[in-house]
Amino acid sequence: SYRHLPADAGTLFRRLGCHPGADLDAPAAAALAGVDLDEVTRLLDLLVRAHMVRRDPGGRYGMHDLLRAYALDLAMGTDTGADLHAARTRLFDHYLEGATEAVRVLYPTAAAGEVPQPQGDPERLRAWLAAELPNLVAVCEYAAGHDWPGHAVRLAATLYRYLESGHYAEALAIHGAALAAARSTGDRAGEAQALTNLGLVHRLLGQYGPATERLTRALELHRLSGDQAGAARTLSNLGIVADRLGAHAAAKTHLEQALTAYRELGNRHGIAAVLTNLGGLCGSVGQHARAAEHLTEAHDLFAALGDRSGAASALANLGEAETNLGGYTRAAGHLEQARVLFEELGHRYGQAIALSNLGPVHSRLGEHDRALADLEQALAIFRDTGHRYGEASVLNGLGEALHAAGRPGALDRHTAALAIATETGDRDERTRAQAGIARAEAGRYTLSRNGTA
């Protein structure tokens, strides 16, 4: 079949074997072949008719593993090393440019004095990221292990905000590859970025020991290279970890240092992010009015920057602060707005946060069935993404909601939450679980004494 192909179709077939992923779309094939989109579409049609390439229903193209291996073997024996290097470079450039465009539109930020004007179709770009995520992992790992370490470092640095929305396994692979690539070339700035991103993912997974280790090393490297913005972002993440471990004084120090650095840089996006984290810390220590002030300011900054994801995060946390202040109607409004935003953005982690905060609001409003439904949905997302802190928090929330509704099962939920919080070292959720267990056992003892258990 290969020998009967026209020369240009045979060249494309060989190039397709050089793709490190399992499938690709026509623009990626065009990048590999070095031809325009119309030409590559014609050639792909030839390969499909020859049964050497399959066209999937979504318009993507794939090859059987044996055909892929044959194509790569042909390429290695037919084409020059320079031609194959150029083809892969075009392909990796294509993915880096696509990721950059998607993140610029979906997660806008601004430097001092800038007002971002993202252009592009958000739905198309979000769909592109979702479809290409396995390829982005494969490209990053291949680039790191071969002659393109810079592509691995830049691709990971570009994608981190998308990855933290719930793609934790892929994030570990991509940032791990970037770390190896940076170290292989002595790129200290790239190493610091990768360590910060890995620390963030470990934090989200409730792995606070590895998170602290990576973030502490990243901070050293950022400071050595004079990267004030990188150091500020790392400090902000260290502050969250310290908060989760109950080291509230250390958390306050880290976050205030990060806020000072961002203000010196005039980085409004960084300021908004730290204010969101400060709001969380204030909530942890019972300063709910102060938390609401920080979170309102953060939301307004994110909204001015056009960052819907950041604005939704601030709203989700503001809803929790308003709940603790007794403003249940306001809290429900903030949280429902955040939930809708996160759902539109495909931000699963954010959806779970909003739902986990909505549960207690509905519980306190006496809407017990709705509260339990919110919390169960949040629990499913946290478990699916491997977010251990979220899982422990929602289990505690379920225990509290069941107790408030006078229904059985609170003890089991708090016991499960305690096991996770003990494993991760999360002091706040451990204390919350212990209180819930004591309350549930006291209630069971009372019922037993009354002869109704």
Coordinates of C-alpha atoms in Angstrom, one line a residue:
S1 CA 0.0 0.0 0.0
Y2 CA 2.8 2.4 0.9
R3 CA 4.6 1.7 -2.4
H4 CA 1.5 2.6 -4.4
L5 CA 1.1 6.1 -2.7
P6 CA 2.0 9.3 -4.5
A7 CA 5.3 10.7 -3.2
D8 CA 3.8 13.5 -1.2
A9 CA 1.3 11.2 0.5
G10 CA 4.1 8.8 1.3
T11 CA 6.1 11.7 2.9
L12 CA 3.1 12.6 5.0
F13 CA 2.6 8.9 6.1
R14 CA 6.3 8.8 7.3
R15 CA 5.9 12.1 9.1
L16 CA 2.8 10.9 10.9
G17 CA 5.0 8.2 12.4
C18 CA 7.0 10.9 14.0
H19 CA 4.1 12.2 16.1
P20 CA 4.6 11.1 19.8
G21 CA 0.9 11.0 20.5
A22 CA -1.9 8.6 19.6
D23 CA -3.9 10.9 17.2
L24 CA -3.9 14.4 15.7
D25 CA -6.0 16.9 13.8
A26 CA -5.4 18.3 10.3
P27 CA -3.5 21.4 11.5
A28 CA -1.0 19.3 13.4
A29 CA -0.5 17.1 10.4
A30 CA 0.1 20.2 8.3
A31 CA 2.8 21.3 10.7
L32 CA 4.5 17.9 10.5
A33 CA 4.4 17.8 6.7
G34 CA 5.2 21.5 6.3
V35 CA 2.3 22.1 3.9
D36 CA -0.9 24.2 4.1
L37 CA -4.2 23.0 5.5
D38 CA -5.9 22.4 2.1
E39 CA -2.9 20.3 0.9
V40 CA -2.7 18.2 4.0
T41 CA -6.5 17.5 4.0
R42 CA -6.1 16.2 0.4
L43 CA -3.2 14.0 1.4
L44 CA -5.0 12.7 4.5
D45 CA -8.0 11.7 2.4
L46 CA -5.6 9.7 0.2
L47 CA -4.2 7.9 3.2
V48 CA -7.7 7.2 4.6
R49 CA -8.8 5.7 1.3
A50 CA -5.7 3.6 1.3
H51 CA -6.6 2.3 4.8
M52 CA -3.3 3.6 6.2
V53 CA -4.9 6.2 8.4
R54 CA -8.3 6.2 10.0
R55 CA -10.5 9.3 10.3
D56 CA -12.4 9.4 13.7
P57 CA -15.9 10.8 14.0
G58 CA -14.6 14.1 15.5
G59 CA -12.4 14.8 12.5
R60 CA -9.2 13.5 14.1
Y61 CA -6.8 11.1 12.5
G62 CA -5.1 8.0 14.0
M63 CA -3.1 5.0 13.0
H64 CA -2.8 1.4 14.1
D65 CA 0.2 1.0 16.4
L66 CA 1.9 -1.3 13.8
L67 CA 1.4 1.1 11.0
R68 CA 2.7 3.9 13.2
A69 CA 5.8 1.9 14.0
Y70 CA 6.2 1.1 10.3
A71 CA 5.9 4.8 9.3
L72 CA 8.5 5.7 11.9
D73 CA 10.8 3.0 10.6
L74 CA 10.4 4.2 7.1
A75 CA 11.1 7.8 8.2
M76 CA 14.3 6.8 10.0
G77 CA 15.5 4.9 6.9
T78 CA 14.3 7.3 4.2
D79 CA 14.5 10.9 5.5
T80 CA 17.4 12.9 6.7
G81 CA 17.9 13.7 10.3
A82 CA 17.6 17.4 9.5
D83 CA 14.2 16.8 7.8
L84 CA 12.8 14.9 10.7
H85 CA 14.1 17.4 13.3
A86 CA 12.5 20.2 11.3
A87 CA 9.2 18.3 11.1
R88 CA 9.1 17.7 14.9
T89 CA 10.1 21.3 15.6
R90 CA 7.2 22.5 13.5
L91 CA 4.9 20.2 15.3
F92 CA 6.1 21.2 18.8
D93 CA 5.9 24.9 17.7
H94 CA 2.3 24.2 16.6
Y95 CA 1.3 22.8 20.0
L96 CA 3.1 25.6 21.9
E97 CA 1.4 28.3 19.8
G98 CA -2.0 26.6 20.2
A99 CA -1.6 26.3 24.0
T100 CA -0.4 29.9 24.2
E101 CA -3.5 31.2 22.3
A102 CA -5.9 29.1 24.4
V103 CA -4.5 30.1 27.7
R104 CA -4.2 33.8 26.7
V105 CA -8.0 33.9 26.0
L106 CA -9.2 31.5 28.7
Y107 CA -7.0 32.8 31.5
P108 CA -6.2 36.4 30.9
T109 CA -3.7 38.3 33.0
A110 CA -2.2 41.7 32.7
A111 CA 1.1 43.4 33.4
A112 CA 1.2 46.8 35.0
G113 CA -0.9 49.3 33.1
E114 CA -2.2 46.7 30.7
V115 CA -5.9 45.9 30.1
P116 CA -6.0 42.5 28.3
Q117 CA -8.2 42.2 25.2
P118 CA -8.4 38.5 24.6
Q119 CA -9.6 37.5 21.2
G120 CA -10.7 34.1 20.0
D121 CA -13.5 31.7 20.5
P122 CA -13.3 30.4 24.1
E123 CA -15.4 27.3 23.4
R124 CA -13.3 26.3 20.5
L125 CA -10.1 26.8 22.5
R126 CA -11.4 25.0 25.5
A127 CA -12.4 22.1 23.2
W128 CA -8.9 22.2 21.6
L129 CA -7.2 21.9 25.0
A130 CA -9.4 19.0 26.1
A131 CA -8.9 17.1 22.8
E132 CA -5.1 17.7 22.7
L133 CA -4.3 17.2 26.4
P134 CA -3.0 13.6 25.9
N135 CA -0.9 14.9 23.0
L136 CA 0.4 17.8 25.1
V137 CA 1.6 15.3 27.7
A138 CA 3.2 13.1 25.0
V139 CA 4.9 16.1 23.3
C140 CA 6.2 17.5 26.6
E141 CA 7.7 14.2 27.6
Y142 CA 9.2 13.5 24.2
A143 CA 10.6 17.1 23.9
A144 CA 12.1 16.8 27.4
G145 CA 13.9 13.5 26.6
H146 CA 15.2 14.5 23.2
D147 CA 16.4 17.7 21.5
W148 CA 13.7 20.1 22.5
P149 CA 14.0 20.8 26.2
G150 CA 13.0 24.4 25.8
H151 CA 9.7 23.4 24.3
A152 CA 9.0 21.2 27.3
V153 CA 9.8 24.0 29.7
R154 CA 7.7 26.6 27.9
L155 CA 4.8 24.3 27.3
A156 CA 4.5 23.4 31.0
A157 CA 4.8 27.1 32.0
T158 CA 2.1 28.0 29.6
L159 CA -0.4 25.3 30.6
Y160 CA -0.2 25.4 34.4
R161 CA -3.5 27.3 35.0
Y162 CA -5.4 25.0 32.8
L163 CA -3.9 21.9 34.4
E164 CA -4.7 23.1 38.0
S165 CA -8.4 23.1 37.2
G166 CA -8.5 19.3 37.7
H167 CA -6.0 17.6 35.4
Y168 CA -3.6 16.6 38.1
A169 CA -2.2 13.4 36.6
E170 CA -1.4 15.2 33.4
A171 CA 0.0 18.1 35.4
L172 CA 2.4 15.9 37.3
A173 CA 3.6 14.3 34.0
I174 CA 4.0 17.7 32.2
H175 CA 5.7 19.6 35.0
G176 CA 7.9 16.5 35.8
A177 CA 9.1 16.5 32.2
A178 CA 9.7 20.3 32.3
L179 CA 11.7 19.9 35.5
A180 CA 13.9 17.2 33.9
A181 CA 14.3 19.3 30.8
A182 CA 15.3 22.4 32.7
R183 CA 17.8 20.5 34.9
S184 CA 19.4 18.8 31.8
T185 CA 20.2 22.2 30.3
G186 CA 21.0 24.1 33.5
D187 CA 18.0 26.3 33.1
R188 CA 17.6 27.5 36.7
A189 CA 14.6 29.8 35.9
G190 CA 12.8 26.9 34.2
E191 CA 13.6 24.6 37.1
A192 CA 12.1 27.1 39.5
Q193 CA 9.0 27.4 37.5
A194 CA 8.6 23.6 37.2
L195 CA 9.1 23.1 40.9
T196 CA 6.5 25.8 41.8
N197 CA 4.0 24.1 39.5
L198 CA 4.8 20.7 40.9
G199 CA 4.4 22.1 44.4
L200 CA 1.0 23.5 43.5
V201 CA -0.2 20.2 42.2
H202 CA 1.1 18.3 45.3
R203 CA -0.8 20.9 47.4
L204 CA -4.0 20.3 45.5
L205 CA -3.5 16.5 46.0
G206 CA -3.1 17.0 49.7
Q207 CA 0.5 15.9 49.6
Y208 CA 1.8 18.7 51.8
G209 CA 5.3 17.3 52.5
P210 CA 6.3 17.1 48.8
A211 CA 4.6 20.4 48.2
T212 CA 6.6 22.2 50.9
E213 CA 9.8 20.6 49.7
R214 CA 9.4 21.6 46.1
L215 CA 8.0 25.1 46.8
T216 CA 10.9 25.8 49.3
R217 CA 13.5 24.8 46.7
A218 CA 11.6 26.8 44.0
L219 CA 11.7 29.9 46.2
E220 CA 15.5 29.6 46.6
L221 CA 15.9 29.4 42.8
H222 CA 13.5 32.3 42.1
R223 CA 15.4 34.5 44.5
L224 CA 18.8 33.5 43.1
S225 CA 17.7 34.4 39.6
G226 CA 16.0 37.6 40.8
D227 CA 12.5 36.5 39.6
Q228 CA 10.3 38.5 42.0
A229 CA 7.1 37.4 40.4
G230 CA 8.1 33.8 40.5
A231 CA 9.1 34.1 44.2
A232 CA 5.7 35.8 45.0
R233 CA 3.7 33.1 43.4
T234 CA 5.7 30.4 45.2
L235 CA 5.2 32.3 48.5
S236 CA 1.5 32.4 47.9
N237 CA 1.4 28.6 47.5
L238 CA 3.6 28.1 50.6
G239 CA 1.1 30.3 52.4
I240 CA -1.8 28.0 51.4
V241 CA 0.1 24.9 52.5
A242 CA 1.0 26.4 55.9
D243 CA -2.7 27.3 56.3
R244 CA -3.8 23.8 55.6
L245 CA -1.2 22.5 58.1
G246 CA -2.5 24.9 60.8
A247 CA 0.6 27.0 60.8
H248 CA -1.4 30.2 60.5
A249 CA 1.3 32.7 61.5
A250 CA 3.7 31.3 58.9
A251 CA 0.9 31.4 56.3
K252 CA 0.3 35.0 57.1
T253 CA 4.0 35.9 56.7
H254 CA 4.2 34.1 53.4
L255 CA 1.1 35.7 52.0
E256 CA 1.9 39.2 53.1
Q257 CA 5.4 38.9 51.5
A258 CA 3.8 37.7 48.3
L259 CA 1.3 40.6 48.4
T260 CA 4.1 43.2 48.9
A261 CA 6.1 41.8 46.0
Y262 CA 3.1 41.8 43.6
R263 CA 2.2 45.4 44.6
E264 CA 5.8 46.5 44.0
L265 CA 5.6 44.9 40.6
G266 CA 2.2 46.4 39.8
N267 CA 1.0 42.9 39.0
R268 CA -2.8 43.1 39.6
H269 CA -3.4 39.5 38.8
G270 CA -0.9 38.4 41.4
I271 CA -2.5 40.8 43.9
A272 CA -5.9 39.4 43.3
A273 CA -4.6 35.8 43.7
V274 CA -2.9 36.5 47.0
L275 CA -6.0 38.4 48.3
T276 CA -8.0 35.3 47.5
N277 CA -5.6 33.2 49.6
L278 CA -5.6 35.8 52.4
G279 CA -9.3 35.6 52.4
G280 CA -9.1 31.9 53.0
L281 CA -6.6 32.3 55.8
C282 CA -8.7 34.9 57.5
G283 CA -11.6 32.4 57.3
S284 CA -9.4 29.7 58.9
V285 CA -8.8 31.9 62.0
G286 CA -12.4 33.1 62.3
Q287 CA -11.9 36.6 60.8
H288 CA -14.8 36.3 58.5
A289 CA -15.5 40.0 57.9
R290 CA -11.9 40.6 57.0
A291 CA -12.0 37.6 54.7
A292 CA -15.0 39.1 52.9
E293 CA -13.1 42.4 52.4
H294 CA -10.1 40.6 50.9
L295 CA -12.3 38.4 48.7
T296 CA -14.5 41.3 47.4
E297 CA -11.3 43.2 46.4
A298 CA -9.9 40.1 44.7
H299 CA -13.2 39.5 42.8
D300 CA -13.3 43.1 41.6
L301 CA -9.6 42.9 40.4
F302 CA -10.2 39.6 38.6
A303 CA -13.3 41.0 37.0
A304 CA -11.5 44.1 35.8
L305 CA -8.8 41.9 34.2
G306 CA -11.4 39.7 32.4
D307 CA -10.3 36.6 34.3
R308 CA -13.5 34.7 34.8
S309 CA -11.8 31.8 36.5
G310 CA -10.2 34.0 39.1
A311 CA -13.4 35.9 39.6
A312 CA -15.3 32.6 40.2
S313 CA -12.7 31.5 42.7
A314 CA -13.0 34.7 44.7
L315 CA -16.9 34.4 44.6
A316 CA -16.7 30.8 45.8
N317 CA -14.6 31.8 48.8
L318 CA -16.7 35.0 49.4
G319 CA -19.8 32.8 49.6
E320 CA -18.1 30.8 52.3
A321 CA -17.2 34.0 54.2
E322 CA -20.8 35.3 53.9
T323 CA -22.1 31.9 55.2
N324 CA -19.9 32.2 58.3
L325 CA -21.2 35.8 58.7
G326 CA -24.8 34.6 58.6
G327 CA -25.6 36.2 55.2
Y328 CA -27.1 33.0 53.7
T329 CA -29.0 34.7 50.9
R330 CA -25.9 36.7 49.8
A331 CA -23.8 33.5 50.1
A332 CA -26.1 31.5 48.0
G333 CA -26.1 34.1 45.3
H334 CA -22.3 34.3 45.2
L335 CA -21.9 30.6 45.2
E336 CA -24.5 29.9 42.5
Q337 CA -22.8 32.6 40.3
A338 CA -19.4 30.9 40.9
R339 CA -20.8 27.4 40.1
V340 CA -22.2 28.6 36.8
L341 CA -19.0 30.3 35.8
F342 CA -16.9 27.3 36.7
E343 CA -19.3 25.0 34.8
E344 CA -19.1 27.2 31.7
L345 CA -15.3 27.2 32.0
G346 CA -15.1 23.4 32.4
H347 CA -13.2 24.0 35.6
R348 CA -14.1 20.9 37.6
Y349 CA -12.1 21.8 40.7
G350 CA -13.9 25.1 40.9
Q351 CA -17.2 23.4 40.4
A352 CA -16.5 21.2 43.4
I353 CA -15.4 24.1 45.6
A354 CA -18.6 26.0 44.8
L355 CA -20.8 23.0 45.4
S356 CA -19.0 22.1 48.6
N357 CA -19.7 25.7 49.9
L358 CA -23.3 25.7 48.6
G359 CA -24.1 22.6 50.7
P360 CA -23.7 24.2 54.1
V361 CA -25.8 27.3 52.9
H362 CA -28.7 25.1 51.8
S363 CA -28.4 23.1 55.0
R364 CA -28.7 26.2 57.2
L365 CA -31.6 27.3 55.1
G366 CA -33.3 24.0 55.9
E367 CA -33.0 22.7 52.3
H368 CA -31.5 19.4 53.4
D369 CA -32.0 17.3 50.3
R370 CA -30.5 20.0 48.2
A371 CA -27.5 20.4 50.6
L372 CA -26.8 16.7 50.4
A373 CA -27.1 16.6 46.6
D374 CA -24.6 19.5 46.4
L375 CA -22.1 17.8 48.7
E376 CA -22.4 14.4 47.0
Q377 CA -21.7 16.0 43.6
A378 CA -18.7 17.8 45.0
L379 CA -17.4 14.6 46.6
A380 CA -17.6 12.8 43.3
I381 CA -15.5 15.4 41.5
F382 CA -12.9 15.6 44.3
R383 CA -12.5 11.9 44.3
D384 CA -12.4 11.7 40.5
T385 CA -9.6 14.3 40.4
G386 CA -7.7 13.1 43.4
H387 CA -8.2 16.3 45.5
R388 CA -7.6 14.9 49.0
Y389 CA -8.2 18.2 50.9
G390 CA -11.5 18.7 49.1
E391 CA -12.5 15.1 49.8
A392 CA -11.9 15.4 53.5
S393 CA -13.7 18.8 53.6
V394 CA -16.8 17.6 51.8
L395 CA -17.0 14.4 53.9
N396 CA -17.0 16.6 57.0
G397 CA -19.6 18.8 55.3
L398 CA -21.8 15.7 54.6
G399 CA -21.5 14.7 58.2
E400 CA -22.6 18.1 59.4
A401 CA -25.5 18.2 56.8
L402 CA -26.7 14.7 57.8
H403 CA -26.6 15.7 61.5
A404 CA -28.5 18.9 60.8
A405 CA -31.1 16.9 58.8
G406 CA -31.4 14.4 61.6
R407 CA -30.4 11.5 59.3
P408 CA -28.0 8.6 59.9
G409 CA -24.5 8.4 58.5
A410 CA -22.7 11.4 60.0
L411 CA -20.3 9.3 62.0
D412 CA -19.2 7.4 59.0
R413 CA -18.5 10.6 57.0
H414 CA -16.5 12.2 59.8
T415 CA -14.5 9.1 60.4
A416 CA -13.6 8.9 56.7
A417 CA -12.7 12.6 56.8
L418 CA -10.5 12.1 59.8
A419 CA -8.6 9.3 58.1
I420 CA -7.8 11.5 55.1
A421 CA -6.9 14.6 57.2
T422 CA -4.6 12.5 59.4
E423 CA -2.9 11.1 56.3
T424 CA -2.4 14.5 54.7
G425 CA -1.7 16.4 57.9
D426 CA -4.6 18.8 57.5
R427 CA -5.1 20.2 61.0
D428 CA -8.3 22.1 60.4
E429 CA -10.2 19.2 58.8
R430 CA -8.8 16.8 61.4
T431 CA -10.2 19.1 64.2
R432 CA -13.5 19.4 62.3
A433 CA -13.8 15.7 61.9
Q434 CA -13.0 15.0 65.6
A435 CA -15.7 17.5 66.6
G436 CA -18.2 15.8 64.2
I437 CA -17.4 12.3 65.6
A438 CA -17.9 13.5 69.1
R439 CA -21.2 15.1 68.2
A440 CA -22.4 12.0 66.3
E441 CA -21.4 9.7 69.1
A442 CA -23.1 11.9 71.7
G443 CA -26.2 11.9 69.7
R444 CA -26.2 8.1 69.3
Y445 CA -25.6 7.7 73.0
T446 CA -28.6 10.0 73.8
L447 CA -30.8 8.1 71.4
S448 CA -29.7 4.8 73.0
R449 CA -30.5 6.1 76.5
N450 CA -34.0 7.1 75.3
G451 CA -34.6 3.7 73.9
T452 CA -35.0 4.8 70.3
A453 CA -31.7 3.9 68.7

